[in-house]
CSV table of C-alpha atoms and ligand atoms in Angstrom, one decimal:
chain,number,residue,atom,x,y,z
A,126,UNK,CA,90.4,58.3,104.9
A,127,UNK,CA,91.1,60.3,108.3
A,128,UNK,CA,90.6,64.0,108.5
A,129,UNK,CA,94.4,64.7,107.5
A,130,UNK,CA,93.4,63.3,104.1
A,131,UNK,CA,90.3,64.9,102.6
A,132,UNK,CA,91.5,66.5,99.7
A,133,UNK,CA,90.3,69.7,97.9
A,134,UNK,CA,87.6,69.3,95.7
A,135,UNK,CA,86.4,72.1,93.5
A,136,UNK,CA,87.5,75.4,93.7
A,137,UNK,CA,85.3,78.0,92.3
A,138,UNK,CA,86.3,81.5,91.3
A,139,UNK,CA,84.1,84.4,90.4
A,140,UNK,CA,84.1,87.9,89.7
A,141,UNK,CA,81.3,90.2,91.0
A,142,UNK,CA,81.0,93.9,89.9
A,143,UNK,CA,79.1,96.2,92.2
A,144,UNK,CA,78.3,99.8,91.3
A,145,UNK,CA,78.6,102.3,94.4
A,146,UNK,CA,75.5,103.8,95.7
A,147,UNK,CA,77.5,107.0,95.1
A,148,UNK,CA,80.2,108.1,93.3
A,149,UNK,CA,83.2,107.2,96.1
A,150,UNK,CA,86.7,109.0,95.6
A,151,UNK,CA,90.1,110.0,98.0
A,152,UNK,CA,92.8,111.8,97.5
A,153,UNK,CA,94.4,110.2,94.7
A,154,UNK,CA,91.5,107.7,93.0
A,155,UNK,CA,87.9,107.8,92.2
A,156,UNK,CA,85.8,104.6,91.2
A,157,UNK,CA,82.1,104.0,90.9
A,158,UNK,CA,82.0,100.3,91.3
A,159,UNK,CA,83.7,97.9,93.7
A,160,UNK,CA,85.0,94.6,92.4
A,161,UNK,CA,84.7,91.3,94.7
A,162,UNK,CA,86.8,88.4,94.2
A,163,UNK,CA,85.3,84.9,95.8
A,164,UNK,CA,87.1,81.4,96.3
A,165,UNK,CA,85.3,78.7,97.5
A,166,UNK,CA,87.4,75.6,98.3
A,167,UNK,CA,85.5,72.4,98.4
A,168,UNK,CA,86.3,69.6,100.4
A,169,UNK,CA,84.6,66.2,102.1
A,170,UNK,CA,80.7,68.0,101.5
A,171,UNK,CA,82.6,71.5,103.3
A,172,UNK,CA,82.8,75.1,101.3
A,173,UNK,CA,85.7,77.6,102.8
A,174,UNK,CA,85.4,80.8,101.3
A,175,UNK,CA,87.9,83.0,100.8
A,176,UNK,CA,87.4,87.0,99.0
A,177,UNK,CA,89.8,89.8,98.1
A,178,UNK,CA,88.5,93.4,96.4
A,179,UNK,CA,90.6,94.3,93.2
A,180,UNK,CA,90.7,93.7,90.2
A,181,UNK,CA,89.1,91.4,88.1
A,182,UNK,CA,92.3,90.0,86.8
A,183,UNK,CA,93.1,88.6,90.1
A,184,UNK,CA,90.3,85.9,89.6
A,185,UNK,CA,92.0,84.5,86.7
A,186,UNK,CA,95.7,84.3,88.7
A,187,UNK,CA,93.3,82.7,91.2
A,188,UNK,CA,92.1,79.6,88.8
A,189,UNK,CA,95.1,79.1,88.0
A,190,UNK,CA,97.0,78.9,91.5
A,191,UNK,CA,94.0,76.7,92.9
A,192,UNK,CA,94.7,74.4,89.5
A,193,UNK,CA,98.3,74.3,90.2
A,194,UNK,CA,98.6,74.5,93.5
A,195,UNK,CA,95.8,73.3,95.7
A,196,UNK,CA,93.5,70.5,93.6
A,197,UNK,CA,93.7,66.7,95.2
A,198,UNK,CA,96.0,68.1,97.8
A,199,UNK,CA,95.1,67.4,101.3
A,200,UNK,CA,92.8,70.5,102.7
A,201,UNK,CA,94.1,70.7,106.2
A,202,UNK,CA,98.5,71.4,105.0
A,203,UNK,CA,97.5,75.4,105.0
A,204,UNK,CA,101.2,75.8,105.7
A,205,UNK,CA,102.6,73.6,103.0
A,206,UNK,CA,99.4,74.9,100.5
A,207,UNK,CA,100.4,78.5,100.5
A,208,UNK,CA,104.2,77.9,100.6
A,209,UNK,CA,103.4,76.2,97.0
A,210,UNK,CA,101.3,79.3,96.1
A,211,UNK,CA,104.1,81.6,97.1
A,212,UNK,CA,106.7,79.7,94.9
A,213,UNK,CA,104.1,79.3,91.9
A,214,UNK,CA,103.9,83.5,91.4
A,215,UNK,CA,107.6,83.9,91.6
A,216,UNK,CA,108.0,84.8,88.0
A,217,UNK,CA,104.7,86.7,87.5
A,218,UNK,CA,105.9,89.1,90.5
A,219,UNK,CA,104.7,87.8,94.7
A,220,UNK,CA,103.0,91.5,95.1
A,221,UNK,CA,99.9,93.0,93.6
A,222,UNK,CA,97.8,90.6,91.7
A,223,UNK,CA,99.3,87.8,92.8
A,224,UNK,CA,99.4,88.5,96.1
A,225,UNK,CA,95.6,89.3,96.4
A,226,UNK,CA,94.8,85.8,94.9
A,227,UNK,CA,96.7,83.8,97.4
A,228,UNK,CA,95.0,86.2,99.8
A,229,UNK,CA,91.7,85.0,98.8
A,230,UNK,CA,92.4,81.2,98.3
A,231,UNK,CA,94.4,81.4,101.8
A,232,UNK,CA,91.8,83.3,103.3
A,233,UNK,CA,89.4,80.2,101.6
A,234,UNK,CA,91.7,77.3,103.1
A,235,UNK,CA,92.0,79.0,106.4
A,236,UNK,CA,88.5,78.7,106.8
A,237,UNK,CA,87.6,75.1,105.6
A,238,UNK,CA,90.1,74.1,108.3
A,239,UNK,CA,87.8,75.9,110.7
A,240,UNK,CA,85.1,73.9,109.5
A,241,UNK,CA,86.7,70.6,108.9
A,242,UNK,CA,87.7,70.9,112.7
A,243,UNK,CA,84.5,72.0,113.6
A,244,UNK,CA,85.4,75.4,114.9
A,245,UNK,CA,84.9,79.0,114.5
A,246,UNK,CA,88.0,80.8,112.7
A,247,UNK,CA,88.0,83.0,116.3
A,248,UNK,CA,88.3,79.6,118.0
A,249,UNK,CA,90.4,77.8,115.4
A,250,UNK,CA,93.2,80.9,115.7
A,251,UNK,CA,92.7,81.4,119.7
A,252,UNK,CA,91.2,84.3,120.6
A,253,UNK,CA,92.5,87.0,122.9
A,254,UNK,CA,89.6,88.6,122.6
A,255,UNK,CA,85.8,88.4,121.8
A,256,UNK,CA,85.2,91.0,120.3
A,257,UNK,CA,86.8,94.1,118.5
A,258,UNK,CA,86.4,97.7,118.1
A,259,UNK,CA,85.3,99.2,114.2
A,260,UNK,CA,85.9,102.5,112.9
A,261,UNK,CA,83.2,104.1,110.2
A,262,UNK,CA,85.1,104.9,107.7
A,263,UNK,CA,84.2,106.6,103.9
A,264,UNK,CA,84.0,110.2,104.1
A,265,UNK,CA,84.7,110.8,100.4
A,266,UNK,CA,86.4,113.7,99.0
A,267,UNK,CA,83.5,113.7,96.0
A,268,UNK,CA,80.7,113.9,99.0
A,269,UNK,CA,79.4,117.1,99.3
A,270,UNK,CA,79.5,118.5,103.0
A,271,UNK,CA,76.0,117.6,103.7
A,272,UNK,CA,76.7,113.9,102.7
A,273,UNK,CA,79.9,113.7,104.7
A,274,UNK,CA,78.4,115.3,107.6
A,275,UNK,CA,75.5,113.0,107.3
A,276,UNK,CA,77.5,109.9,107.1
A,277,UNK,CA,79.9,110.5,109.8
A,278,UNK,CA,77.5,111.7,112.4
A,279,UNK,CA,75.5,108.3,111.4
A,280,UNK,CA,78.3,106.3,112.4
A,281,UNK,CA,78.8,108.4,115.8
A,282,UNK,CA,75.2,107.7,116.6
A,283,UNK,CA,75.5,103.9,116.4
A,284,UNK,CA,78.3,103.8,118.5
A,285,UNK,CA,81.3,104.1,116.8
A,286,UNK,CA,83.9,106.0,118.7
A,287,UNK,CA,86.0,106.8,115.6
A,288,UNK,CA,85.2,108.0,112.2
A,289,UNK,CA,87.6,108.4,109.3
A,290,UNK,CA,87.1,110.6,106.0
A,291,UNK,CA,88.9,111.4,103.0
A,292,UNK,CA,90.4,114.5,102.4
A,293,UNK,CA,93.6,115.3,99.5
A,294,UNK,CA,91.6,116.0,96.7
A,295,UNK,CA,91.1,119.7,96.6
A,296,UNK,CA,93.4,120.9,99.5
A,297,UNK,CA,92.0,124.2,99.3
A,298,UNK,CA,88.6,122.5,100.5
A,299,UNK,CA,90.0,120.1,103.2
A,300,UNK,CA,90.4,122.5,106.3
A,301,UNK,CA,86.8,123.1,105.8
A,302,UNK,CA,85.7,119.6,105.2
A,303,UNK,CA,88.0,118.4,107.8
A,304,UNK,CA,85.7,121.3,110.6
A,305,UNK,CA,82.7,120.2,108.9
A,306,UNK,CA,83.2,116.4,110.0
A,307,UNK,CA,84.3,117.8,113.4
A,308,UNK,CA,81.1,119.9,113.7
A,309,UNK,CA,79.0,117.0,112.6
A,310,UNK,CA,80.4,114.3,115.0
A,311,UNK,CA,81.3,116.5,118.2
A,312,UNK,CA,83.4,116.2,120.7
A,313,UNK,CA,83.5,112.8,121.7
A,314,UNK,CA,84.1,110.9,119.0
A,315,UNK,CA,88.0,110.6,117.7
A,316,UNK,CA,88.3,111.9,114.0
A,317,UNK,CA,90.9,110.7,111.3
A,318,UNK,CA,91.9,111.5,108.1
A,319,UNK,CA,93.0,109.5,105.0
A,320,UNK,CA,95.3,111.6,102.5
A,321,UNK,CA,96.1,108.3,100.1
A,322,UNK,CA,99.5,109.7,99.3
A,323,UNK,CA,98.1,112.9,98.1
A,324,UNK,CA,99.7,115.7,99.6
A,325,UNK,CA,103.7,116.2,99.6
A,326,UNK,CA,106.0,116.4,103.0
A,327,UNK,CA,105.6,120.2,103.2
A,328,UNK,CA,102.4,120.0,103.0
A,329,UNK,CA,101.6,117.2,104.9
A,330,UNK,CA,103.2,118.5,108.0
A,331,UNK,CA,101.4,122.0,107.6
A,332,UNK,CA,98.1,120.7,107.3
A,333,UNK,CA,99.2,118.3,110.5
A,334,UNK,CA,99.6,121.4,112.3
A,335,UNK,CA,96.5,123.0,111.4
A,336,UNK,CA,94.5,119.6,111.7
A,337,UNK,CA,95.0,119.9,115.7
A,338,UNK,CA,92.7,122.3,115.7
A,339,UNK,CA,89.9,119.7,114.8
A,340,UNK,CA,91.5,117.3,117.1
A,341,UNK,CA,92.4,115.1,114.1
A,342,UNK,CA,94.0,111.9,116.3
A,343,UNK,CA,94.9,109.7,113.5
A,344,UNK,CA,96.8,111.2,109.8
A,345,UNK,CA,96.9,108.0,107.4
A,346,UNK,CA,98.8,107.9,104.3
A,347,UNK,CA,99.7,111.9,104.8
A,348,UNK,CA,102.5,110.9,101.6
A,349,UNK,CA,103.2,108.3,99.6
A,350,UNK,CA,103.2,104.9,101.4
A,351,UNK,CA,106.7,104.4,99.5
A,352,UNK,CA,107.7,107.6,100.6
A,353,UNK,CA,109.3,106.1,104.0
A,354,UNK,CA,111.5,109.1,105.2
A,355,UNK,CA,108.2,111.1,104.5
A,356,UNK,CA,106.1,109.3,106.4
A,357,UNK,CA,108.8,109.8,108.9
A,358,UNK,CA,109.1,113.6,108.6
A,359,UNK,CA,105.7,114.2,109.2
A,360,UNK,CA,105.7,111.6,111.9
A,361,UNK,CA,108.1,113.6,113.9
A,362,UNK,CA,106.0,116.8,113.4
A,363,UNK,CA,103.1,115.2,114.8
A,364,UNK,CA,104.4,113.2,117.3
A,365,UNK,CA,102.1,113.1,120.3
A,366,UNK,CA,99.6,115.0,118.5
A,367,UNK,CA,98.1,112.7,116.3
A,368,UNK,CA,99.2,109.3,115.0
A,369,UNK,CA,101.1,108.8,111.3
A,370,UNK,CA,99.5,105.4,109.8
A,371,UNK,CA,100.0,103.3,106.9
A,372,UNK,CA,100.4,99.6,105.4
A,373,UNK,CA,97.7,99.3,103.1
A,374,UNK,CA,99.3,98.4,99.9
A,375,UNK,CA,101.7,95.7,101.8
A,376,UNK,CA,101.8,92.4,100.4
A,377,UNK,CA,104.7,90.7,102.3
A,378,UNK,CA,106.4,90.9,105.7
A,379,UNK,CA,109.2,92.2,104.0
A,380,UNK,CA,107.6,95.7,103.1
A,381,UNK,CA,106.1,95.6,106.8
A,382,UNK,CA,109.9,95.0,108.4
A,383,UNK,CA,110.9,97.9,106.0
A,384,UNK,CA,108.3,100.4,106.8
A,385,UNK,CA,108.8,99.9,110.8
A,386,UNK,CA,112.5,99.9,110.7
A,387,UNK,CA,112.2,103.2,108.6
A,388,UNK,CA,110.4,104.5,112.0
A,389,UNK,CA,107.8,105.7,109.5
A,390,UNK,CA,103.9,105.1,111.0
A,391,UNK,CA,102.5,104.4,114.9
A,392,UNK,CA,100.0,102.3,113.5
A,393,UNK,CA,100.7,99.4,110.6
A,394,UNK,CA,98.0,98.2,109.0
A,395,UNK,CA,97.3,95.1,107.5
A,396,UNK,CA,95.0,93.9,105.3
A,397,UNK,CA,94.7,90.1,104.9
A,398,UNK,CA,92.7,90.6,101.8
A,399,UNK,CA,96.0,91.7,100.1
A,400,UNK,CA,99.4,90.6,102.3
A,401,UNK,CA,98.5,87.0,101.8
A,402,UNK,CA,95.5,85.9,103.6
A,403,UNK,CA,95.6,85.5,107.2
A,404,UNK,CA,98.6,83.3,107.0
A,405,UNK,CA,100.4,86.6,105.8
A,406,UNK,CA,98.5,88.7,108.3
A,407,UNK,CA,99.6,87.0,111.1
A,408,UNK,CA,103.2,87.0,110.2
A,409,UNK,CA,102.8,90.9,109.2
A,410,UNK,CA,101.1,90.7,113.3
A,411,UNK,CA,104.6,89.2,114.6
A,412,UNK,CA,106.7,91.9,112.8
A,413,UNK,CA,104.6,94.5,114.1
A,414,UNK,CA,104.4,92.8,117.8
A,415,UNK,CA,108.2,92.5,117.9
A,416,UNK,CA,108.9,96.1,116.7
A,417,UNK,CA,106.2,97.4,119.9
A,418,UNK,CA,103.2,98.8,117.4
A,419,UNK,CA,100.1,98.4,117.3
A,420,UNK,CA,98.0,97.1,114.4
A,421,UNK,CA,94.5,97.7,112.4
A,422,UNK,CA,93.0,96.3,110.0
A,423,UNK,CA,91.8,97.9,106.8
A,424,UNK,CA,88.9,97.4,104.7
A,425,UNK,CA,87.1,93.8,104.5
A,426,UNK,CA,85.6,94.0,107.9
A,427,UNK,CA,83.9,90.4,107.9
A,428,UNK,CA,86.7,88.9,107.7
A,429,UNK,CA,89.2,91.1,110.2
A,430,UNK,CA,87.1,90.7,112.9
A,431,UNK,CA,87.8,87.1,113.4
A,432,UNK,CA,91.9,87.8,113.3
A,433,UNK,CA,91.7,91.3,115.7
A,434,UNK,CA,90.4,89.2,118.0
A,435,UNK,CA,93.2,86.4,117.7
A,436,UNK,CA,96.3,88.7,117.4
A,437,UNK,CA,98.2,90.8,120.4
A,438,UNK,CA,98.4,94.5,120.3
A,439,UNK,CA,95.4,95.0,118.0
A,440,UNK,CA,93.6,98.5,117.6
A,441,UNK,CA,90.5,98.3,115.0
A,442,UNK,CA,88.9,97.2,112.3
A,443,UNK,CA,87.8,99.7,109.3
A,444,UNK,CA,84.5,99.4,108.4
A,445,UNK,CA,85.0,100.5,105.0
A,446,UNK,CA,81.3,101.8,104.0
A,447,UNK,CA,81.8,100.4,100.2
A,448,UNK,CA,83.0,96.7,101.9
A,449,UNK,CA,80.0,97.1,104.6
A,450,UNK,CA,77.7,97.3,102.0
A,451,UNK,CA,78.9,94.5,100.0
A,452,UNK,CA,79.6,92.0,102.8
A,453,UNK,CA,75.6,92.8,104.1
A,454,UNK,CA,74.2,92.7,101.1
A,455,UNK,CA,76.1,89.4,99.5
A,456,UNK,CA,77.3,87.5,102.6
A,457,UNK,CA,74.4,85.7,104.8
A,458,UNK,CA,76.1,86.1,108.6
A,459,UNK,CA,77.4,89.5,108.0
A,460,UNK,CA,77.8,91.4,111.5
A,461,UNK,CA,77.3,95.1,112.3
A,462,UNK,CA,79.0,96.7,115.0
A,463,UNK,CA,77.1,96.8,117.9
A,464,UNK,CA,78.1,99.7,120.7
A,465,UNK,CA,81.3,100.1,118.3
A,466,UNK,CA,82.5,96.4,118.6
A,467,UNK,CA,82.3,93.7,116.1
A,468,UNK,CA,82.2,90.1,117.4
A,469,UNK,CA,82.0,86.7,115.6
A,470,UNK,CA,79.1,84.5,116.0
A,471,UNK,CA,81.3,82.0,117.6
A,472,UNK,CA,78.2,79.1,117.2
A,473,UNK,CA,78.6,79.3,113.0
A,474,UNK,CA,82.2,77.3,111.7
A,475,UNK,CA,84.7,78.9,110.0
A,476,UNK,CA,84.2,83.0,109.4
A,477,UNK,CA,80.5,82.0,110.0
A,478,UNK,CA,79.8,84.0,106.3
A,479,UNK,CA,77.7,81.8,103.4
A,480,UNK,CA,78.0,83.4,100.1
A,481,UNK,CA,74.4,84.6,98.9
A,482,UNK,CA,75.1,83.0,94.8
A,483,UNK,CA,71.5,84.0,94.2
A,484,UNK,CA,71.7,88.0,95.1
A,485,UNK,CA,75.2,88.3,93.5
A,486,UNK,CA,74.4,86.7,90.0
A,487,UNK,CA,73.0,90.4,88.7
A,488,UNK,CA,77.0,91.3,89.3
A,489,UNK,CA,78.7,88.2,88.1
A,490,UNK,CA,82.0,89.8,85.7
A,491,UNK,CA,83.2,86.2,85.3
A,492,UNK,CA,83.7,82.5,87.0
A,493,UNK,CA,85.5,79.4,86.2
A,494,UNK,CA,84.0,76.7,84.7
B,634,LIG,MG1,93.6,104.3,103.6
């Protein structure tokens, strides 16, 4: 058998549910427990792992795409494998669930083809790159000010030069939060905000104003992500000031085409953990590369690194406290940023993560037989 052969294997699928060390919330959500999504493709005596964060309903759709879809079939036809996937959901809806469990299984293939060719997933893609700048991001709207203040000065003193918090919760509180933050983290270090889709246009673009005052540089989600000609409104009242940025809750280039057209952000962001893996993220890379913008990547910081560094006109990856946290306490390889860069161990194949099975099992929700 030659290496364009070796078939998949197993492919094992399991939930993992892990409490919060505090109550997390934004503007529009709160949760108090994070759920992890893990595929491992098996092939020749090779694991890729592949992960998404949702719901636990996703590892279910993911069983049954890897049944379907990716068993026997040869390892290294990513292309062909996830244009099977794509067809396979079209009933059941390409976006949301779906779309998170190709992410993962992609995500999975992408790097057992990393290791079957004896690469790092950096190395496999290309890099432009070796290494990539984080931002600290959490700052949650049910911290109190001394925890928020705490946090985001922590992430200023190891180096990151950009902290993002939550605010949209109580709006009556969020000025002060919002100088808070600012106090905590001085000058020097560039401070966002995350509304998730909380406030209205009006409101938005009044607090925009009054943000500049803190030196606010980045204003994600200020409306509704579907609210395009919102986004746009307040993008033209802060133009120059600070920069308008969504993308989160994309799942397909089609959405990222839309939003950009729309004139509606300066910064899309993608999240391969949702739009479809890395196979998705780097077509959701060419829409945003041919329209001029920039891209960052949110949440799921392990894995981002690897595909900032591969992709032109990248800004940052988020490291999302409740992902850091998970990805250093489950994933053996896990990365910190070091003088606020991330870079992949370039030595270990594939992401260069091993899944710890042992520490997670206390979280296990469910797994396929
Ligand atoms: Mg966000």
């Amino acid at each position: 058998m030659t290496m364009s052969d070796v078939p998949v294997g197993k492919v094992a699928v399991s939930a993992y549910t892990i409490p919060t060390d505090a109550p997390e919330g934004d503007g529009t959500f709160e949760w108090d427990s994070t759920t992890l999504i893990v595929c491992e493709i098996h092939a020749a005596d090779l694991v890729g792992l592949g992960y998404t964060y949702g719901n636990q309903a996703t590892a279910f759709v993911a069983e049954h795409l890897a049944k379907k879809c990716l068993l026997h079939r040869a390892a290294l036809d990513v292309s062909a494998l996830y244009a099977t996937m794509l067809r396979q959901v079209r009933n059941d809806g390409s976006r949301g669930i779906a779309s998170m469990a190709i992410s993962a299984l992609d995500i999975a293939l992408w790097d057992l083809r990393a290791k079957l060719l004896g690469h790092s997933l950096v190395d496999l893609l290309g890099p432009l790159h070796s290494s990539v700048a984080a931002y600290g991001s959490g700052g949650f709207t049910t911290y109190s000010n001394t925890q928020l203040a705490k946090q985001l000065s922590g992430w200023s003193e190891q180096g990151l030069k950009s902290v993002k918090m939550k605010i949209g919760a109580e709006p009556d509180a969020d000025l002060e939060r919002v100088r808070v933050a600012r106090e905590a983290i001085g000058a020097s270090t560039n401070l966002f905000v995350d509304a998730n889709g909380a406030y209205d246009t009006r409101q938005a673009i009044a607090f925009a104003r009054k943000f500049v005052d803190f030196n606010v540089r980045w204003f994600e989600e200020p409306v509704s992500s579907d609210d395009l000609d919102g986004l746009r409104r307040v993008r033209d009242h802060a133009a120059g000031v600070m920069e308008i940025a969504a993308g989160e809750y994309g799942y397909d280039s089609l959405y990222f085409r839309q939003m950009l057209e729309a004139q509606s952000v300066d910064v899309l962001q993608l999240d391969a953990t949702r739009c479809k893996g890395f196979t998705g993220f780097l077509e959701g890379a060419a829409i945003a590369s041919s329209f001029g913008y920039p891209i960052s990547a949110h949440c799921a910081p392990s894995l981002h690194m690897h595909i900032g560094c591969a992709v032109p006109k990248f800004r940052h990856v988020e490291y999302f406290h409740d992902h850091a946290r998970i990805e250093e306490m489950l994933f053996d390889g896990f990365i910190a940023p070091k003088d606020g860069e991330l870079k992949p161990d370039r030595s270990r194949p594939g992401m260069g993560l091993i899944f710890k099975h042992h520490d997670a099992e206390r979280f296990l929700a469910w797994r396929n037989k």
